[in-house]
Amino acid sequence: MTVEVTDKHIQDLRTNFLKELENKGESSVHPDDLDRIKSGDEWLQRFLLHHDAREKEAYDMLWETVLWRKEFKTNEINESNINIDFIKEGVFFYHGRDKDGCLLFIFKAKKHVKGQYDFEEVKRAVIYWLERIERCDKGKSVSLFFDMEGCGVSTVDMELIKYIIHVFKNYYPNFLNYIIILEMAWILNALFKVIKTMLPEKAVERIKMIKKQDLKLYVDPDQSLKCWGGNDNYVFVFEPEEREITYNPTAVNNKKVHFADGSPTAEYVPNFGDKPENDGNMLKVTPSGIITFVKEGNELISTLELQNSDNLINLSYKMKTTSPEKFRVRPSAGCLPPGGTATVSVTLLHGFQLGGLSRDKFLVMSMPVDSVDLSVQELIDLWKNTSNKNISQHRLRCSQGDEVVKNGAVVSPNTQLDGEKNQLTQISNKLLQLSTCQSELHVVVKRTQQLQWIMMFLVICLGLLTLYVLKNAVHDSSGFCYKDRRVDDVDL
């Protein structure tokens, strides 16, 4: 039975927490988490619901959670500081909903190889998805879906599974709906008994170990993947999260008005022409035609300088790209007063740093506005409704540090020698690969012949040994029979 959480419960929890915070200091809690506690009731209500309105237990869990979040740097986790290669493998993702309308957080256990990635990176990936789900679904409960098909004792990572259960139990209050375990081999039953001991009794009741034919009891076929016997043919492809831009009033500096880091990528714009010119607009973009990415540490980064060249008119700008999945743009939108400037950082995300960038393009749009003091929502609405507005556009191409521009196009220096050299290099590489394969095949054939000779020698030896044993057996048998006859004659 669900216990009712009243406004008094929430207010008492908040008051007790803030009173203790005065002793520990605000630096012990991340500012975002402190703001959630001060300005909203939803998060506090979840702690109370998690413990059936028992205020002492809710209070203890709240402190444990905020301290962990500060230490783990949970609020800072994003696509730029996690192992994006692991994320893209699709070991974890969310898709579809159960019959209660809760998102399915899916763990494809067969895709995970224990020890392939550092465990700390795997843990950060788990938290990245949980935080993303919370933002996506506004804190609504999620169903944890273990797809165990094809897993055995040697392949399942129980340490990881226990970690997932641990964070749900201790740091994400009232966040778990079902734990659905699909197609688990019977040999793993003993292992999963360990998980049950980690959960409270009411959570154990939410564990559902099922086969494919029973999945429809908890997830509608239209929400179930084909591999589970459902109708959904979805195949996971990682898409960077689109997060709302948050206004940072302290970011105004040197006549510059922009938005704090909040949007990981620029918006998508269909492929456009290659004209790099400014089209006569009032926004001056430097560099004017080519975005050149240079290596800084482990990242490829380029910097743009935007300047409002008009002395009377306020401008708003917005950046779009043909490949939003590749880039993180900070800030991707903002406002500039007359003569104001803004610096925009464009980072090429990990996983896209191989190969040229010549086909990627950016579009910098700008338009006059009445004021630069726009809220986040006002800025979003402004760029959503651009019909009948005077929009100027500035087009930019991309290149890497070792690429050059020739006849208005971005090309690699090697291509200046025409395509023949590249083709010759490719042919040489193919011949080298063929030669290597031939050498390896020769070694294998030689070893096989040696093995055949050894086997033939062993067969001959075994045959001779068998003949020798049979001969001795026949001789011993003949002598035994002869002695028996002599004894019989004496008896007679």
CSV table of C-alpha atoms in Angstrom, one decimal:
chain,number,residue,atom,x,y,z
A,1,MET,CA,0.0,0.0,0.0
A,2,THR,CA,1.4,3.4,-1.0
A,3,VAL,CA,1.9,5.8,1.9
A,4,GLU,CA,0.7,9.4,1.3
A,5,VAL,CA,3.5,12.0,1.3
A,6,THR,CA,2.2,15.4,2.5
A,7,ASP,CA,3.5,18.9,2.0
A,8,LYS,CA,4.5,18.9,5.7
A,9,HIS,CA,6.7,15.8,5.1
A,10,ILE,CA,8.4,17.5,2.3
A,11,GLN,CA,8.9,20.8,4.1
A,12,ASP,CA,10.2,19.1,7.2
A,13,LEU,CA,12.7,17.1,5.1
A,14,ARG,CA,13.9,20.3,3.4
A,15,THR,CA,14.2,22.2,6.7
A,16,ASN,CA,16.2,19.5,8.3
A,17,PHE,CA,18.5,19.2,5.4
A,18,LEU,CA,19.2,23.0,5.1
A,19,LYS,CA,19.8,23.2,8.9
A,20,GLU,CA,22.5,20.5,8.6
A,21,LEU,CA,23.9,22.2,5.5
A,22,GLU,CA,24.7,25.2,7.6
A,23,ASN,CA,27.1,23.1,9.6
A,24,LYS,CA,28.6,21.2,6.7
A,25,GLY,CA,28.8,24.2,4.3
A,26,GLU,CA,27.2,24.6,0.9
A,27,SER,CA,30.4,23.5,-0.8
A,28,SER,CA,29.6,19.9,0.3
A,29,VAL,CA,26.7,19.9,-2.2
A,30,HIS,CA,26.7,20.5,-5.9
A,31,PRO,CA,24.9,23.8,-6.7
A,32,ASP,CA,22.5,22.1,-9.1
A,33,ASP,CA,21.4,19.5,-6.4
A,34,LEU,CA,21.0,22.3,-3.8
A,35,ASP,CA,18.8,24.2,-6.2
A,36,ARG,CA,16.6,21.1,-6.7
A,37,ILE,CA,16.2,20.8,-2.9
A,38,LYS,CA,15.5,24.5,-2.4
A,39,SER,CA,13.2,25.3,-5.3
A,40,GLY,CA,11.2,22.1,-6.0
A,41,ASP,CA,9.3,19.4,-4.2
A,42,GLU,CA,9.5,16.5,-6.7
A,43,TRP,CA,12.9,15.2,-5.8
A,44,LEU,CA,12.3,15.4,-2.0
A,45,GLN,CA,9.0,13.7,-2.5
A,46,ARG,CA,10.8,10.8,-4.2
A,47,PHE,CA,13.0,10.2,-1.2
A,48,LEU,CA,10.0,10.1,1.1
A,49,LEU,CA,8.1,7.7,-1.2
A,50,HIS,CA,11.1,5.5,-1.5
A,51,HIS,CA,11.0,5.0,2.3
A,52,ASP,CA,7.2,5.1,2.8
A,53,ALA,CA,7.3,8.6,4.3
A,54,ARG,CA,9.8,7.6,7.0
A,55,GLU,CA,11.5,11.0,7.4
A,56,LYS,CA,14.7,9.8,9.1
A,57,GLU,CA,15.5,7.2,6.4
A,58,ALA,CA,14.6,9.7,3.7
A,59,TYR,CA,16.9,12.3,5.3
A,60,ASP,CA,19.8,9.8,5.5
A,61,MET,CA,19.4,8.8,1.9
A,62,LEU,CA,19.2,12.4,0.7
A,63,TRP,CA,22.5,13.2,2.4
A,64,GLU,CA,24.1,10.0,1.1
A,65,THR,CA,22.9,10.8,-2.4
A,66,VAL,CA,24.0,14.4,-2.6
A,67,LEU,CA,27.5,13.6,-1.2
A,68,TRP,CA,27.9,10.8,-3.7
A,69,ARG,CA,26.8,13.0,-6.6
A,70,LYS,CA,29.3,15.6,-5.6
A,71,GLU,CA,32.2,13.1,-5.3
A,72,PHE,CA,31.2,11.2,-8.4
A,73,LYS,CA,30.7,14.5,-10.3
A,74,THR,CA,27.4,13.2,-11.6
A,75,ASN,CA,26.2,16.6,-12.7
A,76,GLU,CA,29.2,17.1,-15.0
A,77,ILE,CA,28.9,13.8,-16.9
A,78,ASN,CA,28.2,14.3,-20.6
A,79,GLU,CA,29.2,13.0,-24.0
A,80,SER,CA,32.5,14.8,-23.9
A,81,ASN,CA,33.9,13.1,-20.8
A,82,ILE,CA,32.6,9.5,-21.1
A,83,ASN,CA,33.9,6.6,-23.2
A,84,ILE,CA,31.8,7.2,-26.3
A,85,ASP,CA,33.1,4.0,-27.9
A,86,PHE,CA,31.5,2.0,-25.1
A,87,ILE,CA,28.3,4.0,-25.3
A,88,LYS,CA,28.0,3.4,-29.1
A,89,GLU,CA,28.3,-0.4,-28.7
A,90,GLY,CA,24.7,-0.5,-27.4
A,91,VAL,CA,25.3,-2.4,-24.2
A,92,PHE,CA,23.0,0.1,-22.5
A,93,PHE,CA,20.3,2.2,-24.0
A,94,TYR,CA,16.6,3.1,-23.4
A,95,HIS,CA,13.8,2.4,-25.7
A,96,GLY,CA,10.1,1.5,-25.5
A,97,ARG,CA,7.9,1.5,-22.4
A,98,ASP,CA,6.3,-1.1,-20.1
A,99,LYS,CA,2.5,-1.4,-19.6
A,100,ASP,CA,2.8,1.2,-16.8
A,101,GLY,CA,4.2,3.7,-19.3
A,102,CYS,CA,7.7,3.6,-17.8
A,103,LEU,CA,10.8,3.7,-20.0
A,104,LEU,CA,12.8,0.5,-20.5
A,105,PHE,CA,16.4,0.9,-19.5
A,106,ILE,CA,17.9,-2.0,-21.4
A,107,PHE,CA,21.1,-3.9,-20.6
A,108,LYS,CA,22.1,-6.2,-23.5
A,109,ALA,CA,24.3,-8.5,-21.4
A,110,LYS,CA,25.5,-10.5,-24.4
A,111,LYS,CA,27.2,-7.4,-25.9
A,112,HIS,CA,29.2,-6.7,-22.8
A,113,VAL,CA,32.6,-8.3,-22.4
A,114,LYS,CA,33.8,-8.1,-18.9
A,115,GLY,CA,37.2,-6.4,-18.6
A,116,GLN,CA,37.2,-5.0,-22.1
A,117,TYR,CA,36.8,-1.5,-20.7
A,118,ASP,CA,37.9,0.1,-17.4
A,119,PHE,CA,35.2,-0.5,-14.9
A,120,GLU,CA,35.2,3.1,-13.8
A,121,GLU,CA,34.4,4.1,-17.4
A,122,VAL,CA,31.6,1.5,-17.5
A,123,LYS,CA,30.1,3.0,-14.2
A,124,ARG,CA,30.2,6.5,-15.7
A,125,ALA,CA,28.4,5.2,-18.7
A,126,VAL,CA,25.6,3.7,-16.5
A,127,ILE,CA,25.2,7.0,-14.7
A,128,TYR,CA,25.2,9.0,-17.9
A,129,TRP,CA,22.2,6.9,-19.1
A,130,LEU,CA,20.4,7.2,-15.8
A,131,GLU,CA,20.8,11.0,-15.7
A,132,ARG,CA,19.8,11.3,-19.3
A,133,ILE,CA,16.6,9.2,-18.6
A,134,GLU,CA,15.8,11.4,-15.6
A,135,ARG,CA,16.0,14.5,-17.8
A,136,CYS,CA,14.1,12.9,-20.6
A,137,ASP,CA,11.2,11.6,-18.6
A,138,LYS,CA,11.2,14.2,-15.8
A,139,GLY,CA,12.1,11.7,-13.0
A,140,LYS,CA,9.4,9.2,-13.8
A,141,SER,CA,10.1,5.6,-12.8
A,142,VAL,CA,12.0,3.3,-15.2
A,143,SER,CA,12.0,-0.4,-15.7
A,144,LEU,CA,15.4,-2.1,-15.6
A,145,PHE,CA,15.4,-4.6,-18.4
A,146,PHE,CA,18.1,-7.3,-18.4
A,147,ASP,CA,18.3,-9.1,-21.7
A,148,MET,CA,20.2,-12.2,-20.7
A,149,GLU,CA,19.6,-14.3,-23.8
A,150,GLY,CA,22.8,-16.2,-24.7
A,151,CYS,CA,24.6,-15.6,-21.5
A,152,GLY,CA,26.2,-18.1,-19.2
A,153,VAL,CA,28.2,-18.2,-16.0
A,154,SER,CA,31.4,-17.3,-17.8
A,155,THR,CA,30.0,-14.4,-19.8
A,156,VAL,CA,27.7,-12.5,-17.3
A,157,ASP,CA,29.3,-9.7,-15.4
A,158,MET,CA,27.8,-10.0,-11.9
A,159,GLU,CA,29.9,-7.1,-10.6
A,160,LEU,CA,28.3,-4.7,-13.1
A,161,ILE,CA,24.8,-6.0,-12.4
A,162,LYS,CA,25.3,-5.6,-8.7
A,163,TYR,CA,26.6,-2.0,-9.3
A,164,ILE,CA,23.4,-1.2,-11.3
A,165,ILE,CA,21.2,-2.5,-8.5
A,166,HIS,CA,23.3,-0.6,-5.9
A,167,VAL,CA,22.9,2.8,-7.5
A,168,PHE,CA,19.2,2.3,-8.0
A,169,LYS,CA,18.8,1.3,-4.4
A,170,ASN,CA,21.0,4.0,-2.8
A,171,TYR,CA,21.1,7.1,-5.1
A,172,TYR,CA,18.0,7.1,-7.3
A,173,PRO,CA,14.9,7.2,-5.0
A,174,ASN,CA,11.6,5.8,-6.2
A,175,PHE,CA,13.1,5.4,-9.7
A,176,LEU,CA,12.6,1.6,-10.2
A,177,ASN,CA,9.4,0.2,-11.5
A,178,TYR,CA,10.1,-3.4,-12.6
A,179,ILE,CA,13.3,-5.5,-12.9
A,180,ILE,CA,12.6,-7.6,-15.9
A,181,ILE,CA,15.1,-10.4,-16.5
A,182,LEU,CA,14.5,-12.0,-19.9
A,183,GLU,CA,15.7,-15.5,-21.0
A,184,MET,CA,18.0,-16.1,-18.1
A,185,ALA,CA,19.7,-19.5,-18.1
A,186,TRP,CA,18.7,-21.7,-15.2
A,187,ILE,CA,22.4,-22.0,-14.2
A,188,LEU,CA,22.4,-18.3,-13.3
A,189,ASN,CA,19.5,-18.6,-10.8
A,190,ALA,CA,22.0,-19.0,-7.9
A,191,LEU,CA,23.8,-15.8,-9.0
A,192,PHE,CA,20.7,-13.8,-9.1
A,193,LYS,CA,19.7,-14.8,-5.6
A,194,VAL,CA,22.6,-12.5,-4.5
A,195,ILE,CA,20.7,-9.6,-6.2
A,196,LYS,CA,17.6,-10.4,-4.3
A,197,THR,CA,19.4,-10.1,-1.0
A,198,MET,CA,20.5,-6.5,-2.0
A,199,LEU,CA,16.9,-5.3,-2.4
A,200,PRO,CA,14.1,-4.5,0.1
A,201,GLU,CA,11.2,-6.8,0.2
A,202,LYS,CA,8.9,-4.6,-1.9
A,203,ALA,CA,11.6,-4.3,-4.6
A,204,VAL,CA,12.1,-8.1,-4.7
A,205,GLU,CA,8.4,-8.4,-5.6
A,206,ARG,CA,9.1,-6.2,-8.7
A,207,ILE,CA,11.6,-8.7,-10.1
A,208,LYS,CA,10.1,-10.6,-13.1
A,209,MET,CA,12.1,-13.5,-14.5
A,210,ILE,CA,10.4,-14.4,-17.7
A,211,LYS,CA,10.6,-16.0,-21.1
A,212,LYS,CA,9.8,-14.4,-24.4
A,213,GLN,CA,6.3,-15.8,-24.5
A,214,ASP,CA,5.5,-14.1,-21.2
A,215,LEU,CA,7.0,-10.7,-22.0
A,216,LYS,CA,3.6,-9.5,-23.3
A,217,LEU,CA,2.4,-9.5,-19.6
A,218,TYR,CA,4.6,-6.5,-18.9
A,219,VAL,CA,5.5,-5.0,-22.2
A,220,ASP,CA,3.1,-4.6,-25.2
A,221,PRO,CA,4.3,-6.3,-28.4
A,222,ASP,CA,4.5,-3.0,-30.2
A,223,GLN,CA,6.9,-1.8,-27.5
A,224,SER,CA,9.0,-5.0,-27.6
A,225,LEU,CA,12.0,-5.5,-29.9
A,226,LYS,CA,11.9,-8.1,-32.7
A,227,CYS,CA,14.7,-10.0,-30.9
A,228,TRP,CA,12.3,-10.4,-28.0
A,229,GLY,CA,9.5,-11.7,-30.1
A,230,GLY,CA,7.8,-8.3,-30.4
A,231,ASN,CA,6.9,-6.0,-33.3
A,232,ASP,CA,9.4,-3.2,-32.9
A,233,ASN,CA,12.2,-3.4,-35.4
A,234,TYR,CA,14.3,-0.7,-33.7
A,235,VAL,CA,18.1,-1.0,-33.9
A,236,PHE,CA,20.2,1.0,-31.5
A,237,VAL,CA,22.2,3.9,-32.9
A,238,PHE,CA,23.6,6.4,-30.5
A,239,GLU,CA,22.2,9.9,-30.8
A,240,PRO,CA,23.8,12.7,-28.6
A,241,GLU,CA,21.4,14.2,-26.1
A,242,GLU,CA,19.8,17.5,-27.0
A,243,ARG,CA,19.8,19.6,-23.8
A,244,GLU,CA,18.2,22.9,-23.2
A,245,ILE,CA,20.5,25.9,-23.2
A,246,THR,CA,20.5,27.6,-19.8
A,247,TYR,CA,21.2,31.3,-19.5
A,248,ASN,CA,24.1,32.3,-17.4
A,249,PRO,CA,23.9,36.0,-16.4
A,250,THR,CA,27.5,36.0,-15.1
A,251,ALA,CA,28.8,35.2,-18.6
A,252,VAL,CA,28.5,38.8,-19.8
A,253,ASN,CA,32.0,40.0,-20.3
A,254,ASN,CA,33.6,42.6,-22.6
A,255,LYS,CA,30.3,43.5,-24.2
A,256,LYS,CA,29.7,39.8,-24.9
A,257,VAL,CA,26.3,38.2,-24.2
A,258,HIS,CA,26.1,34.4,-24.7
A,259,PHE,CA,24.7,31.3,-23.2
A,260,ALA,CA,26.5,29.0,-20.8
A,261,ASP,CA,27.6,25.5,-21.8
A,262,GLY,CA,24.4,23.6,-22.2
A,263,SER,CA,23.9,22.4,-25.7
A,264,PRO,CA,26.3,19.6,-26.7
A,265,THR,CA,25.7,19.9,-30.4
A,266,ALA,CA,24.6,22.4,-33.0
A,267,GLU,CA,21.2,21.8,-34.7
A,268,TYR,CA,21.0,19.9,-37.9
A,269,VAL,CA,20.6,21.8,-41.2
A,270,PRO,CA,20.2,20.1,-44.6
A,271,ASN,CA,23.2,20.3,-46.9
A,272,PHE,CA,23.7,23.7,-48.3
A,273,GLY,CA,25.9,25.4,-50.9
A,274,ASP,CA,29.6,26.1,-50.6
A,275,LYS,CA,29.4,29.9,-50.7
A,276,PRO,CA,31.5,31.1,-47.8
A,277,GLU,CA,30.9,34.8,-48.3
A,278,ASN,CA,29.1,36.9,-45.7
A,279,ASP,CA,26.1,37.8,-47.8
A,280,GLY,CA,26.3,41.4,-46.5
A,281,ASN,CA,25.0,40.6,-43.0
A,282,MET,CA,26.0,42.5,-39.9
A,283,LEU,CA,27.5,39.5,-38.1
A,284,LYS,CA,31.2,39.2,-38.8
A,285,VAL,CA,32.6,35.7,-38.6
A,286,THR,CA,36.3,35.0,-38.1
A,287,PRO,CA,37.6,32.8,-39.8
A,288,SER,CA,35.3,33.7,-42.6
A,289,GLY,CA,35.3,30.6,-44.8
A,290,ILE,CA,37.0,27.6,-43.2
A,291,ILE,CA,36.8,26.1,-39.8
A,292,THR,CA,40.1,24.5,-39.1
A,293,PHE,CA,40.3,21.9,-36.3
A,294,VAL,CA,43.6,21.5,-34.4
A,295,LYS,CA,44.5,19.0,-31.8
A,296,GLU,CA,44.4,20.1,-28.2
A,297,GLY,CA,45.2,17.3,-25.8
A,298,ASN,CA,42.9,14.4,-26.9
A,299,GLU,CA,40.4,16.6,-28.7
A,300,LEU,CA,40.1,18.4,-32.1
A,301,ILE,CA,38.9,21.9,-31.5
A,302,SER,CA,38.3,25.0,-33.5
A,303,THR,CA,37.4,28.5,-32.3
A,304,LEU,CA,35.2,31.1,-34.0
A,305,GLU,CA,34.9,34.8,-33.2
A,306,LEU,CA,31.5,36.4,-33.8
A,307,GLN,CA,31.2,40.2,-33.9
A,308,ASN,CA,28.2,42.5,-34.3
A,309,SER,CA,29.6,45.0,-36.7
A,310,ASP,CA,26.6,47.3,-36.4
A,311,ASN,CA,26.8,50.2,-33.9
A,312,LEU,CA,23.0,50.5,-33.4
A,313,ILE,CA,21.3,47.1,-33.8
A,314,ASN,CA,21.2,44.1,-31.4
A,315,LEU,CA,21.8,40.7,-33.0
A,316,SER,CA,20.9,37.1,-32.2
A,317,TYR,CA,22.9,34.3,-33.7
A,318,LYS,CA,22.5,30.6,-34.0
A,319,MET,CA,24.7,27.8,-35.4
A,320,LYS,CA,23.6,24.8,-37.3
A,321,THR,CA,25.6,22.0,-39.0
A,322,THR,CA,25.1,19.2,-41.5
A,323,SER,CA,26.4,16.7,-39.0
A,324,PRO,CA,25.1,17.5,-35.5
A,325,GLU,CA,26.1,14.1,-34.2
A,326,LYS,CA,29.8,14.9,-34.7
A,327,PHE,CA,30.2,18.3,-33.0
A,328,ARG,CA,29.8,20.0,-29.7
A,329,VAL,CA,29.2,23.7,-30.0
A,330,ARG,CA,29.5,26.1,-27.0
A,331,PRO,CA,27.5,28.3,-27.1
A,332,SER,CA,25.4,27.3,-30.1
A,333,ALA,CA,23.1,30.4,-29.8
A,334,GLY,CA,23.1,33.8,-28.1
A,335,CYS,CA,22.7,37.5,-28.4
A,336,LEU,CA,25.2,40.3,-29.2
A,337,PRO,CA,24.8,44.1,-28.4
A,338,PRO,CA,26.0,46.6,-30.9
A,339,GLY,CA,29.8,46.1,-31.3
A,340,GLY,CA,29.7,43.0,-29.0
A,341,THR,CA,31.7,39.9,-29.6
A,342,ALA,CA,31.4,36.2,-28.7
A,343,THR,CA,33.8,33.3,-28.9
A,344,VAL,CA,32.3,30.0,-30.0
A,345,SER,CA,34.2,26.7,-29.4
A,346,VAL,CA,33.5,23.8,-31.8
A,347,THR,CA,34.8,20.4,-30.7
A,348,LEU,CA,34.8,17.3,-32.8
A,349,LEU,CA,33.5,14.5,-30.6
A,350,HIS,CA,35.4,11.3,-30.0
A,351,GLY,CA,34.6,8.5,-32.5
A,352,PHE,CA,34.5,11.0,-35.4
A,353,GLN,CA,38.2,12.0,-35.5
A,354,LEU,CA,39.2,9.5,-38.2
A,355,GLY,CA,38.9,10.7,-41.8
A,356,GLY,CA,38.5,14.1,-43.4
A,357,LEU,CA,36.0,16.7,-42.5
A,358,SER,CA,35.7,18.3,-46.0
A,359,ARG,CA,32.0,17.2,-46.4
A,360,ASP,CA,30.9,18.8,-43.1
A,361,LYS,CA,29.6,22.4,-43.1
A,362,PHE,CA,28.3,24.9,-40.7
A,363,LEU,CA,25.7,27.7,-41.1
A,364,VAL,CA,25.8,30.7,-38.8
A,365,MET,CA,22.5,32.6,-38.9
A,366,SER,CA,21.8,36.0,-37.4
A,367,MET,CA,18.9,38.4,-37.2
A,368,PRO,CA,18.1,41.8,-35.5
A,369,VAL,CA,16.4,41.7,-32.1
A,370,ASP,CA,15.0,44.4,-29.9
A,371,SER,CA,17.0,43.4,-26.8
A,372,VAL,CA,19.8,41.1,-25.8
A,373,ASP,CA,18.2,40.3,-22.4
A,374,LEU,CA,16.2,37.3,-23.6
A,375,SER,CA,15.3,34.4,-21.4
A,376,VAL,CA,16.1,30.9,-22.6
A,377,GLN,CA,12.5,30.2,-23.6
A,378,GLU,CA,12.3,33.5,-25.4
A,379,LEU,CA,15.4,32.7,-27.4
A,380,ILE,CA,14.1,29.2,-28.3
A,381,ASP,CA,10.8,30.7,-29.4
A,382,LEU,CA,12.6,33.3,-31.4
A,383,TRP,CA,14.4,30.8,-33.5
A,384,LYS,CA,11.4,28.5,-33.8
A,385,ASN,CA,9.4,31.2,-35.4
A,386,THR,CA,11.6,32.9,-38.0
A,387,SER,CA,9.0,33.3,-40.8
A,388,ASN,CA,8.8,36.9,-42.2
A,389,LYS,CA,12.1,37.8,-40.4
A,390,ASN,CA,15.3,39.1,-41.9
A,391,ILE,CA,17.6,36.2,-41.5
A,392,SER,CA,21.2,36.5,-42.6
A,393,GLN,CA,23.4,33.4,-43.3
A,394,HIS,CA,27.1,32.8,-43.2
A,395,ARG,CA,28.4,29.5,-44.5
A,396,LEU,CA,31.5,27.7,-43.3
A,397,ARG,CA,33.4,24.6,-44.4
A,398,CYS,CA,35.4,22.3,-42.2
A,399,SER,CA,39.0,21.1,-42.5
A,400,GLN,CA,41.6,19.4,-40.3
A,401,GLY,CA,44.9,20.9,-39.5
A,402,ASP,CA,46.8,19.1,-42.3
A,403,GLU,CA,44.2,19.9,-45.0
A,404,VAL,CA,44.4,22.7,-47.5
A,405,VAL,CA,42.0,24.7,-49.7
A,406,LYS,CA,42.3,24.4,-53.5
A,407,ASN,CA,40.0,26.1,-56.0
A,408,GLY,CA,37.5,26.8,-53.2
A,409,ALA,CA,37.4,23.2,-52.0
A,410,VAL,CA,39.0,21.5,-49.0
A,411,VAL,CA,41.5,18.8,-50.1
A,412,SER,CA,44.3,16.9,-48.6
A,413,PRO,CA,47.8,17.8,-49.7
A,414,ASN,CA,48.3,14.2,-50.9
A,415,THR,CA,45.5,14.6,-53.4
A,416,GLN,CA,47.4,17.4,-55.1
A,417,LEU,CA,49.5,14.7,-56.8
A,418,ASP,CA,46.3,13.5,-58.4
A,419,GLY,CA,44.6,10.2,-57.6
A,420,GLU,CA,47.2,8.0,-59.2
A,421,LYS,CA,49.6,8.0,-56.2
A,422,ASN,CA,46.8,7.1,-53.8
A,423,GLN,CA,45.7,4.3,-56.1
A,424,LEU,CA,49.3,3.0,-56.4
A,425,THR,CA,49.5,3.1,-52.6
A,426,GLN,CA,46.3,1.1,-52.3
A,427,ILE,CA,47.5,-1.5,-54.8
A,428,SER,CA,50.8,-1.8,-53.0
A,429,ASN,CA,49.0,-2.3,-49.7
A,430,LYS,CA,46.8,-4.9,-51.2
A,431,LEU,CA,49.8,-6.8,-52.6
A,432,LEU,CA,51.5,-6.6,-49.3
A,433,GLN,CA,48.5,-8.0,-47.6
A,434,LEU,CA,48.3,-10.8,-50.2
A,435,SER,CA,52.0,-11.6,-49.7
A,436,THR,CA,51.5,-11.6,-45.9
A,437,CYS,CA,48.5,-14.0,-46.2
A,438,GLN,CA,50.5,-16.2,-48.6
A,439,SER,CA,53.4,-16.4,-46.1
A,440,GLU,CA,51.0,-17.3,-43.3
A,441,LEU,CA,49.3,-19.9,-45.4
A,442,HIS,CA,52.7,-21.4,-46.3
A,443,VAL,CA,53.6,-21.7,-42.6
A,444,VAL,CA,50.2,-23.3,-41.9
A,445,VAL,CA,50.6,-25.9,-44.7
A,446,LYS,CA,54.1,-26.7,-43.6
A,447,ARG,CA,53.0,-27.2,-40.0
A,448,THR,CA,50.1,-29.4,-41.3
A,449,GLN,CA,52.5,-31.6,-43.2
A,450,GLN,CA,54.8,-32.0,-40.2
A,451,LEU,CA,51.7,-32.9,-38.1
A,452,GLN,CA,50.8,-35.5,-40.8
A,453,TRP,CA,54.2,-37.1,-40.7
A,454,ILE,CA,54.1,-37.2,-36.9
A,455,MET,CA,50.7,-38.8,-37.0
A,456,MET,CA,51.9,-41.4,-39.6
A,457,PHE,CA,54.9,-42.2,-37.4
A,458,LEU,CA,52.7,-42.6,-34.3
A,459,VAL,CA,50.2,-44.9,-36.3
A,460,ILE,CA,53.1,-47.1,-37.4
A,461,CYS,CA,54.5,-47.3,-33.9
A,462,LEU,CA,51.1,-48.1,-32.5
A,463,GLY,CA,50.6,-50.8,-35.2
A,464,LEU,CA,54.0,-52.4,-34.4
A,465,LEU,CA,53.3,-52.2,-30.7
A,466,THR,CA,49.9,-53.9,-31.3
A,467,LEU,CA,51.5,-56.7,-33.3
A,468,TYR,CA,54.1,-57.3,-30.6
A,469,VAL,CA,51.5,-57.5,-27.9
A,470,LEU,CA,49.3,-59.8,-29.9
A,471,LYS,CA,52.3,-62.1,-30.7
A,472,ASN,CA,53.3,-62.3,-27.0
A,473,ALA,CA,49.7,-63.0,-26.1
A,474,VAL,CA,49.4,-65.9,-28.5
A,475,HIS,CA,52.7,-67.4,-27.3
A,476,ASP,CA,51.7,-67.2,-23.7
A,477,SER,CA,48.3,-68.7,-24.5
A,478,SER,CA,50.0,-71.7,-26.4
A,479,GLY,CA,52.3,-72.5,-23.5
A,480,PHE,CA,49.5,-72.4,-21.0
A,481,CYS,CA,47.4,-74.9,-23.0
A,482,TYR,CA,50.4,-77.3,-23.4
A,483,LYS,CA,51.0,-77.4,-19.7
A,484,ASP,CA,47.3,-78.2,-19.1
A,485,ARG,CA,47.5,-81.2,-21.4
A,486,ARG,CA,50.5,-82.6,-19.5
A,487,VAL,CA,48.7,-82.4,-16.2
A,488,ASP,CA,45.7,-84.1,-17.7
A,489,ASP,CA,47.9,-87.0,-18.9
A,490,VAL,CA,49.4,-87.6,-15.4
A,491,ASP,CA,45.9,-87.6,-13.9
A,492,LEU,CA,44.8,-90.2,-16.3
